[in-house]
Coordinates of C-alpha atoms (C1' of nucleotides) in Angstrom, one line a residue:
Chain A
M1 CA -20.3 36.8 -88.2
P2 CA -17.7 34.0 -88.4
I3 CA -17.2 32.2 -85.1
P4 CA -13.8 30.9 -84.2
K5 CA -13.5 27.1 -83.8
L6 CA -11.3 25.7 -81.1
Y7 CA -10.1 22.3 -80.2
N8 CA -11.8 21.4 -77.0
T9 CA -9.9 19.0 -74.8
L10 CA -13.1 18.0 -73.1
T11 CA -14.6 16.6 -76.3
R12 CA -11.4 16.1 -78.3
S13 CA -13.0 17.8 -81.2
L14 CA -13.2 21.2 -82.9
E15 CA -16.1 23.3 -81.7
S16 CA -17.3 26.9 -82.2
V17 CA -16.8 29.2 -79.3
V18 CA -20.0 29.6 -77.3
I19 CA -21.2 33.1 -77.1
R20 CA -23.9 34.3 -74.7
N21 CA -25.6 37.6 -75.6
G22 CA -22.6 38.7 -77.5
K23 CA -20.4 38.1 -74.6
V24 CA -17.5 35.8 -74.2
G25 CA -15.6 34.9 -71.0
V26 CA -12.0 33.7 -71.3
Y27 CA -10.1 32.4 -68.3
C28 CA -6.4 31.9 -68.5
C29 CA -4.6 29.9 -65.8
G30 CA -1.9 32.3 -64.9
P31 CA 1.3 31.7 -63.1
T32 CA 2.2 30.8 -59.5
V33 CA 4.5 33.7 -58.8
Y34 CA 7.4 32.2 -56.9
D35 CA 10.0 33.0 -59.5
V36 CA 10.5 35.0 -62.7
P37 CA 8.4 33.6 -65.6
H38 CA 10.0 31.1 -67.9
A39 CA 9.7 30.9 -71.7
G40 CA 6.8 28.5 -71.4
N41 CA 4.8 30.9 -69.3
A42 CA 5.1 33.3 -72.1
R43 CA 3.6 30.8 -74.5
A44 CA 0.7 30.1 -72.2
A45 CA -0.1 33.8 -71.9
L46 CA 0.2 34.3 -75.7
V47 CA -2.4 31.7 -76.7
P48 CA -5.4 33.3 -74.9
D49 CA -4.1 36.7 -76.0
I50 CA -4.4 35.8 -79.7
L51 CA -7.9 34.4 -79.0
V52 CA -9.0 37.5 -77.2
R53 CA -7.7 39.7 -80.0
L54 CA -9.5 37.7 -82.6
L55 CA -12.8 37.6 -80.6
R56 CA -12.7 41.4 -80.0
S57 CA -12.0 42.0 -83.7
L58 CA -15.3 40.3 -84.4
G59 CA -17.0 42.8 -82.2
L60 CA -17.6 40.5 -79.3
D61 CA -17.6 41.8 -75.7
V62 CA -14.8 39.7 -74.1
T63 CA -14.0 39.5 -70.4
Y64 CA -10.5 38.3 -70.2
V65 CA -9.4 37.0 -66.8
R66 CA -5.8 35.9 -66.1
N67 CA -5.2 35.0 -62.5
I68 CA -2.1 35.4 -60.4
T69 CA -1.6 32.6 -57.9
D70 CA 0.2 34.4 -55.0
V71 CA -0.6 31.9 -52.2
D72 CA 1.2 28.6 -52.5
D73 CA 3.6 26.5 -50.5
K74 CA 6.4 27.1 -53.1
I75 CA 6.0 30.8 -52.4
L76 CA 6.2 30.2 -48.7
D77 CA 9.4 28.2 -49.1
R78 CA 11.1 30.8 -51.2
A79 CA 10.1 33.6 -48.9
R80 CA 11.5 31.7 -45.9
K81 CA 14.8 31.1 -47.7
S82 CA 15.1 34.7 -48.8
G83 CA 13.9 36.2 -45.5
T84 CA 10.9 38.0 -46.9
S85 CA 7.2 37.6 -46.4
P86 CA 5.4 35.4 -48.9
L87 CA 3.1 38.1 -50.1
E88 CA 6.0 40.5 -50.5
L89 CA 7.8 37.9 -52.7
S90 CA 4.8 37.0 -54.7
G91 CA 3.8 40.6 -55.1
G92 CA 7.1 41.4 -56.6
M93 CA 7.1 38.4 -58.9
A94 CA 3.6 39.3 -60.0
K95 CA 4.8 42.7 -61.1
V96 CA 7.7 41.1 -63.0
Y97 CA 5.3 38.8 -64.7
Q98 CA 2.9 41.6 -65.7
D99 CA 5.7 43.8 -66.9
L100 CA 7.2 41.0 -69.1
M101 CA 3.9 39.9 -70.6
A102 CA 3.2 43.5 -71.5
Q103 CA 6.6 43.7 -73.1
L104 CA 5.7 40.7 -75.2
G105 CA 2.7 42.6 -76.4
C106 CA 0.1 40.7 -74.4
L107 CA -3.1 42.6 -73.7
Q108 CA -3.9 43.7 -70.3
P109 CA -6.5 41.3 -69.0
T110 CA -9.9 42.7 -68.0
V111 CA -9.3 41.4 -64.5
E112 CA -6.1 40.0 -63.0
P113 CA -7.3 38.5 -59.7
K114 CA -5.0 37.3 -57.0
V115 CA -5.7 34.5 -54.6
S116 CA -4.8 36.6 -51.6
E117 CA -7.6 39.0 -52.6
N118 CA -10.2 36.2 -53.1
I119 CA -10.0 34.3 -49.9
A120 CA -13.6 35.1 -48.9
E121 CA -14.8 33.7 -52.2
I122 CA -12.7 30.6 -51.8
V123 CA -14.0 30.0 -48.3
A124 CA -17.6 30.5 -49.5
L125 CA -17.0 28.0 -52.3
I126 CA -15.5 25.4 -50.0
G127 CA -18.5 25.8 -47.7
Q128 CA -20.8 25.2 -50.6
I129 CA -19.0 22.1 -51.6
I130 CA -19.1 20.8 -48.0
E131 CA -22.9 21.5 -47.9
R132 CA -23.3 19.5 -51.1
G133 CA -21.5 16.6 -49.5
S134 CA -18.5 16.5 -51.7
A135 CA -16.0 17.6 -49.2
Y136 CA -15.2 16.8 -45.6
V137 CA -13.2 18.3 -42.7
V138 CA -10.4 16.4 -41.0
E139 CA -8.9 17.3 -37.7
R140 CA -5.1 16.8 -37.6
S141 CA -3.0 15.7 -34.7
N142 CA -1.7 19.3 -34.2
G143 CA -5.2 20.6 -33.8
T144 CA -5.5 22.3 -37.2
R145 CA -8.2 21.3 -39.7
D146 CA -8.0 20.5 -43.4
V147 CA -10.8 20.2 -45.9
Y148 CA -10.6 17.6 -48.6
F149 CA -12.6 17.1 -51.8
S150 CA -14.0 13.7 -52.0
V151 CA -13.2 12.6 -55.5
R152 CA -15.5 9.6 -55.4
S153 CA -18.4 11.8 -54.7
F154 CA -18.2 13.4 -58.1
S155 CA -19.2 10.8 -60.7
D156 CA -17.8 12.7 -63.7
Y157 CA -14.3 12.8 -62.2
G158 CA -11.8 12.1 -65.0
K159 CA -13.9 13.4 -67.9
L160 CA -11.3 15.9 -69.0
S161 CA -8.2 13.9 -68.8
R162 CA -10.0 10.6 -69.6
R163 CA -8.7 8.9 -66.6
K164 CA -10.6 6.3 -64.6
I165 CA -10.6 6.7 -60.9
D166 CA -9.8 3.1 -60.3
E167 CA -6.8 3.1 -62.7
L168 CA -5.4 6.1 -60.9
R169 CA -4.7 4.0 -57.9
V170 CA -2.5 1.6 -59.9
G171 CA 1.0 2.6 -60.7
A172 CA 0.7 6.2 -59.7
R173 CA 2.6 7.4 -56.7
I174 CA -0.1 8.8 -54.5
E175 CA 1.2 10.1 -51.3
R176 CA -0.2 8.3 -48.3
D177 CA -2.0 10.6 -46.0
E178 CA -3.8 8.9 -43.2
E179 CA -6.0 11.9 -42.7
K180 CA -7.7 11.6 -46.1
S181 CA -10.4 9.0 -46.4
D182 CA -9.3 8.2 -50.0
P183 CA -5.8 8.7 -51.3
L184 CA -7.2 10.4 -54.4
D185 CA -8.8 13.2 -52.5
F186 CA -7.2 16.5 -52.7
A187 CA -7.0 19.5 -50.3
L188 CA -9.4 22.5 -50.6
W189 CA -8.1 24.0 -47.4
K190 CA -4.9 23.3 -45.6
G191 CA -4.9 24.0 -41.9
A192 CA -2.2 26.2 -40.4
S193 CA -1.2 27.0 -36.9
A194 CA -1.5 30.5 -35.4
D195 CA 2.1 31.4 -36.2
E196 CA 1.9 30.2 -39.8
W197 CA 0.9 32.0 -42.9
G198 CA -2.9 31.8 -43.3
W199 CA -6.4 33.2 -43.1
D200 CA -9.2 32.5 -40.8
S201 CA -12.0 30.3 -41.9
P202 CA -14.9 28.3 -40.4
W203 CA -12.5 25.4 -40.2
G204 CA -9.9 27.5 -38.5
R205 CA -6.8 29.2 -39.7
G206 CA -5.3 27.9 -43.0
R207 CA -4.6 28.4 -46.7
P208 CA -6.5 27.4 -49.8
G209 CA -5.4 24.2 -51.6
W210 CA -3.9 24.4 -55.1
H211 CA -6.9 24.1 -57.3
I212 CA -9.7 25.9 -55.5
E213 CA -8.5 29.4 -56.3
C214 CA -9.2 29.0 -60.0
S215 CA -12.7 27.7 -59.4
A216 CA -13.5 30.6 -57.1
M217 CA -12.0 33.4 -59.3
S218 CA -13.5 32.2 -62.6
G219 CA -16.8 31.9 -60.8
R220 CA -16.5 35.4 -59.4
Y221 CA -15.6 37.2 -62.6
L222 CA -17.0 35.0 -65.3
G223 CA -19.8 33.0 -63.7
H224 CA -20.4 29.3 -64.2
G225 CA -20.3 28.0 -67.7
F226 CA -18.1 30.6 -69.3
S227 CA -16.8 30.2 -72.8
V228 CA -13.1 29.2 -72.8
H229 CA -10.6 28.1 -70.2
T230 CA -7.0 28.0 -71.2
G231 CA -3.7 26.6 -69.8
G232 CA -0.7 24.5 -70.5
M233 CA -1.2 20.8 -71.4
D234 CA 0.3 19.8 -68.1
L235 CA -2.6 21.4 -66.2
I236 CA -5.1 18.9 -67.7
F237 CA -4.4 16.6 -64.9
P238 CA -4.8 17.1 -62.0
H239 CA -5.4 20.9 -61.9
H240 CA -8.2 21.3 -64.4
E241 CA -9.7 18.0 -63.6
N242 CA -10.0 19.1 -60.0
E243 CA -11.3 22.5 -60.9
I244 CA -14.1 20.9 -62.8
A245 CA -14.9 18.6 -59.9
Q246 CA -15.0 21.4 -57.4
S247 CA -17.0 23.9 -59.5
E248 CA -19.5 21.4 -60.8
A249 CA -19.9 19.6 -57.5
A250 CA -20.7 23.0 -55.9
Q251 CA -23.5 23.6 -58.3
P252 CA -24.9 20.3 -59.5
G253 CA -27.1 20.5 -62.5
S254 CA -25.8 23.8 -63.7
G255 CA -23.8 22.4 -66.5
P256 CA -20.1 22.4 -67.2
L257 CA -17.7 24.9 -65.6
A258 CA -16.4 26.0 -69.0
Q259 CA -17.7 25.3 -72.5
C260 CA -14.3 24.8 -74.0
W261 CA -10.9 23.7 -72.6
L262 CA -8.0 24.9 -74.6
H263 CA -4.5 23.6 -73.8
N264 CA -1.3 24.7 -75.3
G265 CA 1.7 22.4 -76.0
F266 CA 5.0 22.8 -74.3
L267 CA 7.9 24.9 -75.2
N268 CA 10.8 22.5 -75.2
V269 CA 14.4 23.5 -74.9
D270 CA 16.8 21.4 -77.1
K271 CA 14.1 18.7 -77.6
E272 CA 13.4 18.3 -73.9
K273 CA 11.0 19.7 -71.5
M274 CA 12.5 22.6 -69.6
S275 CA 13.5 21.7 -66.1
K276 CA 15.9 23.1 -63.6
S277 CA 17.5 19.8 -63.0
L278 CA 18.3 19.3 -66.7
G279 CA 19.9 22.8 -66.7
N280 CA 17.9 23.8 -69.8
F281 CA 15.7 26.3 -68.0
V282 CA 15.1 29.4 -70.0
T283 CA 13.4 32.4 -68.4
V284 CA 11.7 35.3 -70.2
P285 CA 14.4 37.7 -69.0
D286 CA 17.0 35.2 -70.4
V287 CA 15.4 35.5 -73.8
L288 CA 15.0 39.3 -73.7
K289 CA 18.6 39.7 -72.8
R290 CA 19.4 38.3 -76.2
N291 CA 16.3 39.1 -78.4
D292 CA 13.7 41.7 -79.0
P293 CA 10.3 40.9 -77.3
E294 CA 8.5 41.2 -80.6
G295 CA 11.0 38.7 -82.1
F296 CA 10.2 36.3 -79.3
R297 CA 6.5 36.8 -79.9
W298 CA 6.9 36.1 -83.6
F299 CA 8.9 33.0 -82.8
L300 CA 6.1 31.7 -80.5
L301 CA 3.6 32.2 -83.3
T302 CA 5.6 30.1 -85.8
A303 CA 4.2 26.9 -84.4
H304 CA 0.6 25.9 -83.9
Y305 CA -0.3 26.4 -80.2
R306 CA -1.1 22.7 -79.6
A307 CA 2.2 21.5 -81.2
P308 CA 5.3 21.5 -79.1
I309 CA 7.6 24.3 -80.0
Q310 CA 11.4 23.7 -80.1
L311 CA 13.6 26.4 -78.6
D312 CA 17.1 25.5 -79.7
T313 CA 20.1 27.0 -78.0
E314 CA 23.6 27.6 -79.3
T315 CA 26.5 28.3 -77.1
L316 CA 29.0 30.9 -78.5
A317 CA 32.7 30.7 -78.1
D318 CA 32.5 33.2 -75.3
G319 CA 30.0 31.0 -73.4
R320 CA 27.0 33.1 -74.1
V321 CA 23.8 31.3 -75.1
T322 CA 21.9 32.3 -78.2
F323 CA 18.5 31.2 -79.7
P324 CA 19.0 30.9 -83.4
S325 CA 15.3 30.3 -84.1
I326 CA 14.3 33.5 -82.3
D327 CA 17.1 35.4 -84.1
E328 CA 15.4 34.2 -87.3
A329 CA 12.0 35.3 -86.1
E330 CA 13.5 38.7 -85.1
R331 CA 14.8 39.2 -88.7
R332 CA 11.2 38.7 -89.9
V333 CA 10.1 41.4 -87.5
D334 CA 12.9 43.7 -88.9
Y335 CA 11.3 42.9 -92.3
L336 CA 7.9 43.8 -91.0
Y337 CA 9.0 47.2 -89.7
S338 CA 11.1 48.1 -92.7
T339 CA 8.3 47.2 -95.0
V340 CA 5.8 49.3 -93.1
E341 CA 8.2 52.2 -93.1
R342 CA 8.7 51.9 -96.9
L343 CA 5.0 51.8 -97.4
A344 CA 4.7 55.0 -95.5
E345 CA 6.8 56.7 -98.1
L346 CA 4.3 56.2 -100.8
P347 CA 2.3 59.2 -101.9
A348 CA -0.3 60.3 -99.4
R349 CA -3.8 59.2 -100.1
S350 CA -6.2 61.9 -101.1
S351 CA -9.7 60.7 -100.7
E352 CA -11.4 62.6 -103.5
Q353 CA -9.1 61.2 -106.2
V354 CA -10.7 58.6 -108.4
I355 CA -8.2 56.9 -110.6
T356 CA -8.4 53.9 -112.9
L357 CA -5.6 51.7 -111.8
P358 CA -3.0 50.9 -114.3
K359 CA -3.0 47.2 -115.3
E360 CA 0.2 46.4 -113.4
L361 CA -1.4 47.6 -110.1
Q362 CA -4.7 45.8 -110.5
P363 CA -3.6 42.4 -109.1
F364 CA -2.6 44.0 -105.8
T365 CA -6.1 44.7 -104.6
R366 CA -7.2 41.2 -105.2
S367 CA -4.2 39.5 -103.6
T368 CA -4.4 41.8 -100.6
T369 CA -8.0 40.8 -99.9
D370 CA -7.2 37.2 -100.4
N371 CA -4.3 37.3 -97.9
V372 CA -6.3 39.1 -95.3
Q373 CA -9.0 36.5 -95.7
A374 CA -6.5 33.7 -95.5
A375 CA -5.1 35.1 -92.3
E376 CA -8.5 35.5 -90.7
S377 CA -9.8 32.1 -91.7
S378 CA -6.7 30.4 -90.5
L379 CA -7.0 32.1 -87.1
L380 CA -10.7 31.2 -87.0
D381 CA -9.7 27.6 -87.6
D382 CA -8.2 26.8 -84.1
L383 CA -5.8 29.8 -84.0
N384 CA -3.5 28.6 -86.8
T385 CA -0.9 31.3 -86.4
P386 CA 1.7 29.8 -88.7
V387 CA -0.6 30.1 -91.6
A388 CA -1.6 33.6 -90.6
L389 CA 2.1 34.5 -90.5
A390 CA 2.5 33.1 -94.0
A391 CA -0.3 35.3 -95.2
L392 CA 1.2 38.3 -93.5
G393 CA 4.5 37.5 -95.3
E394 CA 2.7 37.6 -98.6
L395 CA 1.3 41.0 -97.8
L396 CA 4.7 42.3 -96.9
K397 CA 6.1 40.9 -100.1
S398 CA 3.4 42.6 -102.1
A399 CA 4.1 45.9 -100.3
N400 CA 7.8 45.7 -101.2
E401 CA 6.9 44.8 -104.7
L402 CA 4.7 47.8 -104.9
C403 CA 7.4 50.1 -103.6
D404 CA 9.9 48.6 -106.1
L405 CA 7.5 49.2 -108.9
K406 CA 7.0 52.8 -107.9
L407 CA 10.8 53.2 -107.9
K408 CA 11.1 51.7 -111.3
R409 CA 8.4 53.9 -112.7
R410 CA 9.3 57.1 -110.8
K411 CA 9.4 59.1 -114.0
D412 CA 5.7 58.5 -114.6
P413 CA 3.8 60.9 -112.2
A414 CA 0.4 59.4 -113.0
F415 CA 1.7 55.9 -112.1
V416 CA 3.3 57.2 -108.9
R417 CA 0.1 58.8 -107.9
A418 CA -1.9 55.6 -108.6
V419 CA 0.4 53.6 -106.4
E420 CA -1.2 55.2 -103.4
I421 CA -4.4 53.2 -103.9
P422 CA -3.0 49.7 -103.5
G423 CA -0.5 51.1 -101.0
F424 CA -3.2 52.3 -98.7
T425 CA -5.1 49.0 -99.0
L426 CA -1.9 47.1 -98.2
D427 CA -1.1 49.3 -95.2
T428 CA -4.6 48.7 -93.9
A429 CA -4.4 45.0 -94.5
I430 CA -1.0 44.7 -92.7
R431 CA -2.3 46.6 -89.7
Q432 CA -5.3 44.4 -89.6
V433 CA -3.4 41.1 -89.6
T434 CA -0.7 42.3 -87.2
G435 CA -3.5 43.5 -85.0
W436 CA -4.8 40.0 -84.7
L437 CA -1.4 38.7 -84.0
G438 CA -0.3 41.4 -81.6
L439 CA 2.6 42.4 -83.8
L440 CA 3.7 45.9 -85.0
Q441 CA 3.0 47.5 -81.7
S442 CA 5.6 50.2 -82.0
S443 CA 6.3 52.7 -84.8
P444 CA 9.1 51.8 -87.1
A445 CA 11.3 54.5 -85.7
E446 CA 10.7 53.3 -82.1
Y447 CA 11.5 49.7 -83.1
R448 CA 14.7 50.8 -84.9
E449 CA 15.8 52.8 -81.9
R450 CA 15.0 50.0 -79.5
T451 CA 16.7 47.2 -81.5
R452 CA 19.7 49.4 -82.3
R453 CA 20.3 50.2 -78.7
N454 CA 19.8 46.7 -77.5
R455 CA 21.8 45.0 -80.1
A456 CA 24.6 47.5 -79.8
D457 CA 24.7 46.9 -76.0
R458 CA 24.8 43.2 -76.5
R459 CA 27.8 43.5 -78.7
G460 CA 29.4 46.0 -76.4
L461 CA 29.2 48.8 -79.0
S462 CA 28.2 52.4 -78.7
T463 CA 25.6 53.7 -81.2
D464 CA 27.6 57.0 -81.2
T465 CA 30.7 55.3 -82.4
I466 CA 28.8 53.5 -85.1
Q467 CA 27.1 56.6 -86.2
G468 CA 30.5 58.3 -86.3
M469 CA 31.9 55.6 -88.6
V470 CA 28.8 55.8 -90.8
N471 CA 29.2 59.5 -91.1
E472 CA 32.8 59.2 -92.0
R473 CA 32.0 56.7 -94.7
E474 CA 29.3 59.0 -96.1
T475 CA 31.9 61.8 -96.5
A476 CA 34.3 59.3 -98.2
R477 CA 31.5 58.3 -100.6
R478 CA 30.7 61.9 -101.4
E479 CA 34.3 62.4 -102.3
R480 CA 34.0 59.2 -104.3
D481 CA 36.8 57.6 -102.3
F482 CA 35.2 54.2 -102.6
A483 CA 38.2 52.3 -101.3
R484 CA 38.0 54.1 -98.0
A485 CA 34.2 53.9 -97.9
D486 CA 34.4 50.1 -98.5
A487 CA 37.1 49.7 -95.8
L488 CA 34.9 51.5 -93.3
R489 CA 31.9 49.4 -94.3
D490 CA 33.9 46.2 -93.9
G491 CA 35.0 47.4 -90.5
L492 CA 31.4 48.0 -89.5
L493 CA 30.4 44.6 -90.9
N494 CA 32.9 43.0 -88.7
L495 CA 31.2 44.6 -85.8
G496 CA 27.9 43.1 -87.0
V497 CA 26.7 46.4 -88.4
S498 CA 25.4 46.5 -92.0
V499 CA 25.0 49.8 -93.9
K500 CA 22.4 50.5 -96.5
D501 CA 22.9 53.4 -98.9
T502 CA 19.7 55.1 -99.9
P503 CA 19.0 58.2 -101.9
S504 CA 18.4 60.1 -98.7
G505 CA 21.6 58.9 -97.0
S506 CA 23.1 55.8 -95.4
V507 CA 21.1 53.8 -92.9
W508 CA 22.7 51.3 -90.6
S509 CA 21.3 48.4 -88.7
I510 CA 22.6 45.6 -86.4
G511 CA 21.7 42.1 -87.2
A512 CA 19.5 40.1 -84.8
Chain B
rG1 C1' 0.7 -0.3 -67.1
rG2 C1' -3.1 3.9 -68.4
rC3 C1' -3.7 8.6 -71.2
rG4 C1' -1.7 11.8 -75.0
rA5 C1' 1.4 14.4 -78.7
rG6 C1' 4.7 14.0 -82.7
rG7 C1' 7.8 11.8 -86.9
rU8 C1' 6.9 16.4 -93.8
rA9 C1' 12.9 18.3 -98.3
rG10 C1' 19.7 20.9 -95.4
rC11 C1' 16.9 23.3 -91.0
rC12 C1' 12.1 25.3 -88.9
rA13 C1' 6.9 24.6 -89.9
rA14 C1' 1.5 24.4 -92.1
rG15 C1' -1.9 21.5 -94.7
rU16 C1' -4.6 18.0 -97.3
rG17 C1' -7.9 12.0 -100.8
rG18 C1' -6.2 14.5 -107.1
rU19 C1' -1.6 21.8 -110.1
rC20 C1' 1.2 26.3 -104.7
rA21 C1' 1.9 26.3 -97.9
rG22 C1' 5.3 29.7 -95.8
rG23 C1' 10.1 30.9 -93.6
rC24 C1' 15.5 30.2 -93.2
rA25 C1' 19.8 28.5 -95.9
rU26 C1' 22.0 27.7 -101.1
rC27 C1' 22.4 29.2 -106.2
rG28 C1' 21.2 32.5 -110.6
rG29 C1' 19.1 37.4 -111.9
rU30 C1' 17.1 42.7 -111.4
rU31 C1' 18.9 46.8 -108.7
rU32 C1' 23.6 49.2 -106.8
rG33 C1' 30.0 52.9 -107.6
rC34 C1' 30.4 48.0 -105.2
rA35 C1' 27.2 46.3 -101.4
rA36 C1' 23.1 45.9 -98.2
rA37 C1' 17.9 45.7 -98.3
rA38 C1' 14.0 44.6 -101.6
rC39 C1' 12.0 41.9 -105.6
rC40 C1' 12.1 37.9 -109.4
rG41 C1' 13.6 32.9 -110.6
rC42 C1' 15.8 28.1 -109.6
rU43 C1' 16.4 23.9 -106.5
rA44 C1' 15.1 19.4 -103.6
rU45 C1' 10.9 13.4 -107.7
rA46 C1' 9.2 16.0 -98.9
rC47 C1' 5.8 13.4 -96.2
rG48 C1' 9.2 7.2 -90.2
rC49 C1' 8.5 1.8 -92.0
rC50 C1' 5.3 -2.4 -93.9
rG51 C1' 0.8 -3.7 -95.8
rG52 C1' -4.5 -2.6 -97.3
rU53 C1' -8.8 0.5 -99.3
rU54 C1' -9.1 3.7 -103.8
rC55 C1' -8.9 5.4 -110.7
rG56 C1' -5.6 8.1 -107.3
rA57 C1' -3.0 8.5 -100.3
rA58 C1' 1.8 12.0 -97.3
rU59 C1' -3.8 12.5 -96.3
rC60 C1' -8.3 6.9 -94.8
rC61 C1' -7.7 1.7 -92.4
rG62 C1' -4.5 -2.2 -90.0
rG63 C1' 0.2 -3.2 -88.2
rU64 C1' 5.1 -1.6 -86.8
rC65 C1' 9.5 1.4 -85.3
rC66 C1' 11.3 5.8 -83.1
rU67 C1' 11.0 10.5 -80.2
rC68 C1' 8.7 13.3 -76.5
rG69 C1' 5.1 14.4 -72.6
rC70 C1' 1.3 13.5 -68.6
rC71 C1' -0.3 9.9 -64.7
rU72 C1' 3.9 13.6 -58.5
rC73 C1' 4.8 20.4 -58.3
rC74 C1' 4.9 22.2 -63.3
rA75 C1' 2.5 26.7 -68.7

RNA sequence: GGCGAGGUAGCCAAGUGGUCAGGCAUCGGUUUGCAAAACCGCUAUACGCCGGUUCGAAUCCGGUCCUCGCCUCCA
């Protein structure tokens, strides 16, 4: 069985995924749910999704954990401002996140743990770290107690981000906190007074610190030393560095927290990192207002996961913002669905038939196999989705070529029947590759309905009106009144609607 | 200052020590009532800059310029 190779941030090299008894654990650092997810959150969810699909297609038993951080100071602040309770806010945002990721075709994780439901595990882990001498309790002036992790007690600190403890003190802005014994130490537990949001613990009421939840939840659901831990590049330091310190300090001698650390690059908007202050912040709902979710997915797959991906925006005359590169990706998804639909029109395969393929059809089998292999080996090689998409493109081209060939030779019944053989092979191949990529998750009819409706809405058109004009044009064509038919078509084209005349009638579509 | 990513044809984007990435756009063709879609073909002497290694480098080495990110919450 081929084993996927991934770039491990910890060793800065390509390594085979570590499998234990046919099992693989994948932990994805999910979002802190204080707001709707942004475009970058989508990318971070998509990367492990591709990995999990690939691993499962190899027959491996994958436990996929994607956490929801629903306890955090940002959530508390937002809740205060909007007059709701923190868990009400984060619960709602978590649902939004889950719904949007599902729309983007991301697999449902095996487990989607929340911090608020893992407080006992977090408290137990903190206790273990204290016992090992790597954390200490500090009493604050208001009577509450914090627990801090002692960075200097963990000799491997900095191994993931390649930072040296002593260099961290220079230049960096480390908040002075008189209660910590070392400015580098970070909170495992933050004390809270009786009227504040919190849970009881051996150190009094409080809330978990930022990093401890991932250590507790990955430990609970995957155990120590699981296969792959994923997240955005910006989590390398301090989040993942601290996770490693906590988990490994809690269980000295039990090896690394995770075998492989996989980090995805940023999604930049107009060449810069998204940030609210720059005003280039793009949320997933912003994208889906304008593009089909599968188009967005295709777009995210056009760049290698570790490379930054550029999301360019264009502001229309009416002030609306569009994403030209996602539009382009969406046109490729149109092509995917229209090709699959065409392929379905080929003669149905009858299994008992044994036909010697005509010479013209022979190359199809070979190139189909080659392209499936190209797609698979590129994904096995550090999830190279752009190359896999190129291979998929070749398959789609072959499928159209085959359909064109059948059309050209339609008077030759033996040939038409023979077409079913490569047609079936191609259909299977396309489904296999799109399965790895999480594309083609609807039927062509569903996709057409969905995009027609959404694109019509976006342009302020009604599908009934369009259908009416198309019908009118068909009547004109039947009467061979081409001047009128063309005028109607031009009118539709001005609305952004293109009409395709086929033997079975006119089909219309709205451009992405 | 420390750590890191990247600079590839008009644009997006892979890859690699020695005939092809791929997509978009453009142009020509097949097809069509004309189109659209689809397919075929053409196109750019592509690899930031300067040196070096080599029979041969965009690919390896040295230097250099530029862009971006992390080091503080961030996917």
